[in-house]
């Protein structure tokens, strides 16, 4: 492998790599705005200028190919002078409105102004005024004054989102970004430009001014919007999810996620329709009840039926752990009736990220051997072969309103649900299930990649400190008397835990205390997940053996 | 055993300590007849100088709008986590305003960091030191109690402009 | 005079003395606070009543309304007994102090002293020694190390200074040739005050009196930085008030004793030469006694707010190595006076 020398350090590189990439691999940070590892090289911000020996002038590290024997200085006085000059130039027309800018705290310009700039402006003239609060697309606001014209967003929509919608107009210091005439910046991936924008020029309508970034905690998790399972971070303040951002995972989603996943997969968690505590139907009305009584009533009611009169509905929205414990529970009471439903939105698929299958764990169900022949269940109920139904995190009525007809034929409906929906209306007993943001667990995406989710929001049974959840500064020092600590905590438990509790009224063989124990049990009994545990899966997940993958 | 020679050996008179004791007694006796410095509080109130750090307040411009843009720096810098800010969008030119601005006066330690960090000169320390509460909730001051017209705070603002770099 | 008359007169005198003493103590606290305030450039209590004159009653009510806390590990009996011992001793001492010569009221010849005991001085010494028990009991029975240390210090201190106190008094006794306070006062006719005749004895007695009453600069038993509240750390409410009362009562006794033994008691020099009526003379004399006592009380407070506390070893050194030899020297001095000048 060829070598170059950066700041006196011998660095190996692959041929074809640029200086900035070689430096990055060696852990040397060269400041950059327009360079992005997944986008084409543009070289217009000039802040990555470095001194290369035997070159007459400074060169930009992002587009200079590394060659054998090259000697690069990223901290020489010449480099620093050039960098400071570039920073000063960029800042000439930048409004310095960090106090009102949402990017503050995660802004590259802010960081570099702090770390590399000369700290004072010599510019005494009046700054350029440009358009502010431009609605570029349905989900994005653009502030032209803050823009430093790095063109990352333009290159992203051309190269990654494959939608030529943005362009520069005007020249010199008047340059600004706009959509092509008649176009709206509305491709399904627009919000990624907010993430890659090195300044606060592009802001997310949904998150705008909701919170400063340093007030939130972030938790690594997985998006539940489709079977891609994009890696995400959940940003939480006051026990409320405020935004989701993609997390880099080259095997799954690279740096990106779709707008639908980003905006529509977290709001139900803090929605008013959340089920808070257990409910029992008494005299035709659903009445709030406590856990002990509900479990007692549930077990008694279930015991009134023969085992093949009871059917179970597993869920591709629930984790492997939930479905596994449900399956075990069904076996314990000798019922073979376990079904699951498919959620396919035909046609809503592209070759970037979005998948037709709108559930995060349908592959996981296949691994566990749970069939997705829900229509069979329909017939069983219709013929009165099944009299009691145990539904876990599935909305049958929402799937198809036909179900309303057969659900009324049942004598007992037990529902584990996160939110009130069409199915919970018919339920005799409702258990509050924890959402994906409130529990540990694993999903398997369509590629067969096993990925972990972690609790980002505390429920009544979770404590941020004791359960090792990520904490913001507010969480760390808050007390129960502080108004900013009074975010709603729901009385909900993970589905596997509810079923395990219920099992203690039957055979009491599912003595699981933690999701990790459940997973270890799965990996013991399941060929596909052999030798896996939570530590091995880690933050980025593990793809299961391709032979097993083919079999499934 | 050789006695150590001290830096200053006391004379016999000094060793008696009586002159010194008498000196002390005379001093206290004199003090008894000096004018008193006591301020009888509820009737006579202390008027603090501009450098005084009383409770932090928000500056209200002449048009009735607060200067604050809800940047949250005061909240971040506050060592006691007394300040909570919730921003929201406004049609005004400043784009952003505090929908909620609460200072928990039970947490506040009157350090003045919020004032020091404020980029808009929007939060300043007032001269108000009379802070009495009957319960925890009334100790949390919202915008209604925090907003003070700029004229009343001119003293402090002038002081800050003179000394705050 | 039959026995009943004696009893009734005595009871009246006791009542008057006790009530007066309680009032005095209450106002002593008031003055203590005022004087400390003045010395520190403050105004002092001035809210309750005119010039704050009702402050003592507010203080008393506050104390009485507080919860009486007895520590779990305390010896309950002694814990309760201790303040009463302290109080009893303080009250009982008043009996022998003459505040004026005998007068005639409604035809009765009344001595302005509750009990004109011929060994009054001895009685006072004996009773003040008993006071140690109150403090020691309080310290030991509280079941707290601070109290215990305070109690031990206090008893050690009182025993040490009692020695020099006794020897100082010996000088007075030599001159007056009597143990009766009344006689001692009468012996100081004119300017023959013992304070003038035997200044060394006067100083040692005053210093010892400070130590005996546990007043600053000798309030080691309750040195706050080290011992919290000393022997009364664990006391609250009425029992604490008892100690408080006893301390100030002791202060009054000490002042009265100093007045009686060294400052001529109720004597005003050469008042009989002025040819005033007998009643006026008595009134003036009582006034003189009260004035002298008041001055001594003021002196007590003045010193308290001027001079810092001694260290414990310094206190013991002073007691045994300075005060004790000085008081012995005083006896020699008095003996010389008697031998040479034939007093």
PDB file of C-alpha atoms in Angstrom, chain C residues 23-142:
ATOM      1  CA  UNK C  23     -37.624  40.321  86.102  1.00  0.00           C
ATOM      2  CA  UNK C  24     -34.005  41.336  86.369  1.00  0.00           C
ATOM      3  CA  UNK C  25     -32.894  38.224  84.578  1.00  0.00           C
ATOM      4  CA  UNK C  26     -35.416  38.856  81.824  1.00  0.00           C
ATOM      5  CA  UNK C  27     -34.196  42.396  81.364  1.00  0.00           C
ATOM      6  CA  UNK C  28     -30.594  41.378  81.698  1.00  0.00           C
ATOM      7  CA  UNK C  29     -31.085  39.314  78.585  1.00  0.00           C
ATOM      8  CA  UNK C  30     -32.620  42.349  76.943  1.00  0.00           C
ATOM      9  CA  UNK C  31     -29.710  44.542  77.967  1.00  0.00           C
ATOM     10  CA  UNK C  32     -27.196  41.916  76.986  1.00  0.00           C
ATOM     11  CA  UNK C  33     -28.694  41.995  73.481  1.00  0.00           C
ATOM     12  CA  UNK C  34     -28.858  45.761  73.438  1.00  0.00           C
ATOM     13  CA  UNK C  35     -25.294  46.206  74.635  1.00  0.00           C
ATOM     14  CA  UNK C  36     -23.933  43.645  72.205  1.00  0.00           C
ATOM     15  CA  UNK C  37     -25.811  45.495  69.481  1.00  0.00           C
ATOM     16  CA  UNK C  38     -24.406  48.867  70.481  1.00  0.00           C
ATOM     17  CA  UNK C  39     -20.899  47.502  70.661  1.00  0.00           C
ATOM     18  CA  UNK C  40     -21.382  46.170  67.138  1.00  0.00           C
ATOM     19  CA  UNK C  41     -22.870  49.382  65.781  1.00  0.00           C
ATOM     20  CA  UNK C  42     -26.355  47.928  65.652  1.00  0.00           C
ATOM     21  CA  UNK C  43     -29.633  48.951  67.220  1.00  0.00           C
ATOM     22  CA  UNK C  44     -30.596  45.719  68.899  1.00  0.00           C
ATOM     23  CA  UNK C  45     -34.102  44.449  69.579  1.00  0.00           C
ATOM     24  CA  UNK C  46     -36.612  47.251  69.087  1.00  0.00           C
ATOM     25  CA  UNK C  47     -39.700  45.596  67.628  1.00  0.00           C
ATOM     26  CA  UNK C  48     -41.606  44.106  70.540  1.00  0.00           C
ATOM     27  CA  UNK C  49     -43.020  46.931  72.610  1.00  0.00           C
ATOM     28  CA  UNK C  50     -41.597  50.396  73.003  1.00  0.00           C
ATOM     29  CA  UNK C  51     -37.818  50.239  72.352  1.00  0.00           C
ATOM     30  CA  UNK C  52     -38.236  46.486  72.335  1.00  0.00           C
ATOM     31  CA  UNK C  53     -38.932  46.442  76.033  1.00  0.00           C
ATOM     32  CA  UNK C  54     -41.331  43.519  75.727  1.00  0.00           C
ATOM     33  CA  UNK C  55     -38.691  41.463  73.941  1.00  0.00           C
ATOM     34  CA  UNK C  56     -37.813  39.401  77.059  1.00  0.00           C
ATOM     35  CA  UNK C  57     -41.405  38.219  77.335  1.00  0.00           C
ATOM     36  CA  UNK C  58     -41.456  37.274  73.685  1.00  0.00           C
ATOM     37  CA  UNK C  59     -38.247  35.335  74.260  1.00  0.00           C
ATOM     38  CA  UNK C  60     -39.712  33.576  77.269  1.00  0.00           C
ATOM     39  CA  UNK C  61     -42.916  32.631  75.463  1.00  0.00           C
ATOM     40  CA  UNK C  62     -40.934  31.376  72.526  1.00  0.00           C
ATOM     41  CA  UNK C  63     -38.839  29.194  74.793  1.00  0.00           C
ATOM     42  CA  UNK C  64     -41.824  27.844  76.688  1.00  0.00           C
ATOM     43  CA  UNK C  65     -43.792  27.093  73.547  1.00  0.00           C
ATOM     44  CA  UNK C  66     -41.017  24.964  72.088  1.00  0.00           C
ATOM     45  CA  UNK C  67     -41.124  21.209  72.168  1.00  0.00           C
ATOM     46  CA  UNK C  68     -39.303  19.675  75.099  1.00  0.00           C
ATOM     47  CA  UNK C  69     -36.936  17.189  73.501  1.00  0.00           C
ATOM     48  CA  UNK C  70     -35.220  14.574  75.611  1.00  0.00           C
ATOM     49  CA  UNK C  71     -32.595  12.528  73.747  1.00  0.00           C
ATOM     50  CA  UNK C  72     -33.346   8.831  73.508  1.00  0.00           C
ATOM     51  CA  UNK C  73     -30.091   7.847  75.157  1.00  0.00           C
ATOM     52  CA  UNK C  74     -30.351  10.393  77.968  1.00  0.00           C
ATOM     53  CA  UNK C  75     -30.646   9.418  81.600  1.00  0.00           C
ATOM     54  CA  UNK C  76     -34.124  10.879  81.915  1.00  0.00           C
ATOM     55  CA  UNK C  77     -34.119  11.498  85.667  1.00  0.00           C
ATOM     56  CA  UNK C  78     -30.841  13.355  85.820  1.00  0.00           C
ATOM     57  CA  UNK C  79     -31.570  15.082  82.553  1.00  0.00           C
ATOM     58  CA  UNK C  80     -34.683  16.564  84.119  1.00  0.00           C
ATOM     59  CA  UNK C  81     -33.079  17.171  87.499  1.00  0.00           C
ATOM     60  CA  UNK C  82     -30.037  19.067  86.228  1.00  0.00           C
ATOM     61  CA  UNK C  83     -31.684  22.391  85.308  1.00  0.00           C
ATOM     62  CA  UNK C  84     -33.570  22.369  88.604  1.00  0.00           C
ATOM     63  CA  UNK C  85     -30.373  21.957  90.582  1.00  0.00           C
ATOM     64  CA  UNK C  86     -28.842  24.829  88.669  1.00  0.00           C
ATOM     65  CA  UNK C  87     -31.907  26.997  89.262  1.00  0.00           C
ATOM     66  CA  UNK C  88     -32.271  26.071  92.915  1.00  0.00           C
ATOM     67  CA  UNK C  89     -28.681  26.911  93.686  1.00  0.00           C
ATOM     68  CA  UNK C  90     -28.958  30.203  91.896  1.00  0.00           C
ATOM     69  CA  UNK C  91     -32.118  31.210  93.744  1.00  0.00           C
ATOM     70  CA  UNK C  92     -31.033  30.039  97.161  1.00  0.00           C
ATOM     71  CA  UNK C  93     -27.950  32.195  97.164  1.00  0.00           C
ATOM     72  CA  UNK C  94     -29.988  35.371  97.163  1.00  0.00           C
ATOM     73  CA  UNK C  95     -31.113  34.698 100.686  1.00  0.00           C
ATOM     74  CA  UNK C  96     -28.008  36.060 102.353  1.00  0.00           C
ATOM     75  CA  UNK C  97     -27.219  39.146 100.302  1.00  0.00           C
ATOM     76  CA  UNK C  98     -28.018  42.400 102.135  1.00  0.00           C
ATOM     77  CA  UNK C  99     -29.341  45.067  99.815  1.00  0.00           C
ATOM     78  CA  UNK C 100     -29.641  47.723 102.505  1.00  0.00           C
ATOM     79  CA  UNK C 101     -29.467  48.345 106.242  1.00  0.00           C
ATOM     80  CA  UNK C 102     -32.412  47.459 108.499  1.00  0.00           C
ATOM     81  CA  UNK C 103     -35.424  49.760 108.303  1.00  0.00           C
ATOM     82  CA  UNK C 104     -38.707  50.092 110.088  1.00  0.00           C
ATOM     83  CA  UNK C 105     -41.846  49.402 108.085  1.00  0.00           C
ATOM     84  CA  UNK C 106     -45.244  49.613 109.811  1.00  0.00           C
ATOM     85  CA  UNK C 107     -43.490  49.354 113.118  1.00  0.00           C
ATOM     86  CA  UNK C 108     -41.561  46.288 112.224  1.00  0.00           C
ATOM     87  CA  UNK C 109     -37.833  46.363 112.105  1.00  0.00           C
ATOM     88  CA  UNK C 110     -37.006  44.725 108.820  1.00  0.00           C
ATOM     89  CA  UNK C 111     -33.548  43.676 107.683  1.00  0.00           C
ATOM     90  CA  UNK C 112     -33.158  44.211 103.936  1.00  0.00           C
ATOM     91  CA  UNK C 113     -31.864  40.707 103.595  1.00  0.00           C
ATOM     92  CA  UNK C 114     -33.895  37.502 103.437  1.00  0.00           C
ATOM     93  CA  UNK C 115     -31.793  35.682 105.990  1.00  0.00           C
ATOM     94  CA  UNK C 116     -29.118  37.424 107.935  1.00  0.00           C
ATOM     95  CA  UNK C 117     -26.976  34.362 108.402  1.00  0.00           C
ATOM     96  CA  UNK C 118     -23.794  34.866 110.342  1.00  0.00           C
ATOM     97  CA  UNK C 119     -21.868  32.579 107.975  1.00  0.00           C
ATOM     98  CA  UNK C 120     -23.445  33.994 104.834  1.00  0.00           C
ATOM     99  CA  UNK C 121     -20.243  34.095 102.828  1.00  0.00           C
ATOM    100  CA  UNK C 122     -19.582  30.467 103.550  1.00  0.00           C
ATOM    101  CA  UNK C 123     -23.154  29.706 102.532  1.00  0.00           C
ATOM    102  CA  UNK C 124     -22.708  31.438  99.211  1.00  0.00           C
ATOM    103  CA  UNK C 125     -19.463  29.603  98.535  1.00  0.00           C
ATOM    104  CA  UNK C 126     -21.042  26.297  99.443  1.00  0.00           C
ATOM    105  CA  UNK C 127     -24.061  26.811  97.223  1.00  0.00           C
ATOM    106  CA  UNK C 128     -22.126  28.017  94.192  1.00  0.00           C
ATOM    107  CA  UNK C 129     -20.002  24.887  94.473  1.00  0.00           C
ATOM    108  CA  UNK C 130     -23.178  22.841  94.347  1.00  0.00           C
ATOM    109  CA  UNK C 131     -23.949  24.530  91.039  1.00  0.00           C
ATOM    110  CA  UNK C 132     -21.282  22.328  89.462  1.00  0.00           C
ATOM    111  CA  UNK C 133     -23.559  19.348  89.969  1.00  0.00           C
ATOM    112  CA  UNK C 134     -26.288  20.836  87.836  1.00  0.00           C
ATOM    113  CA  UNK C 135     -23.865  21.318  84.992  1.00  0.00           C
ATOM    114  CA  UNK C 136     -22.093  18.005  85.382  1.00  0.00           C
ATOM    115  CA  UNK C 137     -25.382  16.120  85.533  1.00  0.00           C
ATOM    116  CA  UNK C 138     -26.618  17.933  82.472  1.00  0.00           C
ATOM    117  CA  UNK C 139     -23.447  17.081  80.618  1.00  0.00           C
ATOM    118  CA  UNK C 140     -23.364  13.460  81.594  1.00  0.00           C
ATOM    119  CA  UNK C 141     -27.034  12.610  81.412  1.00  0.00           C
ATOM    120  CA  UNK C 142     -27.601  14.029  77.914  1.00  0.00           C
TER     121      UNK C 142
END
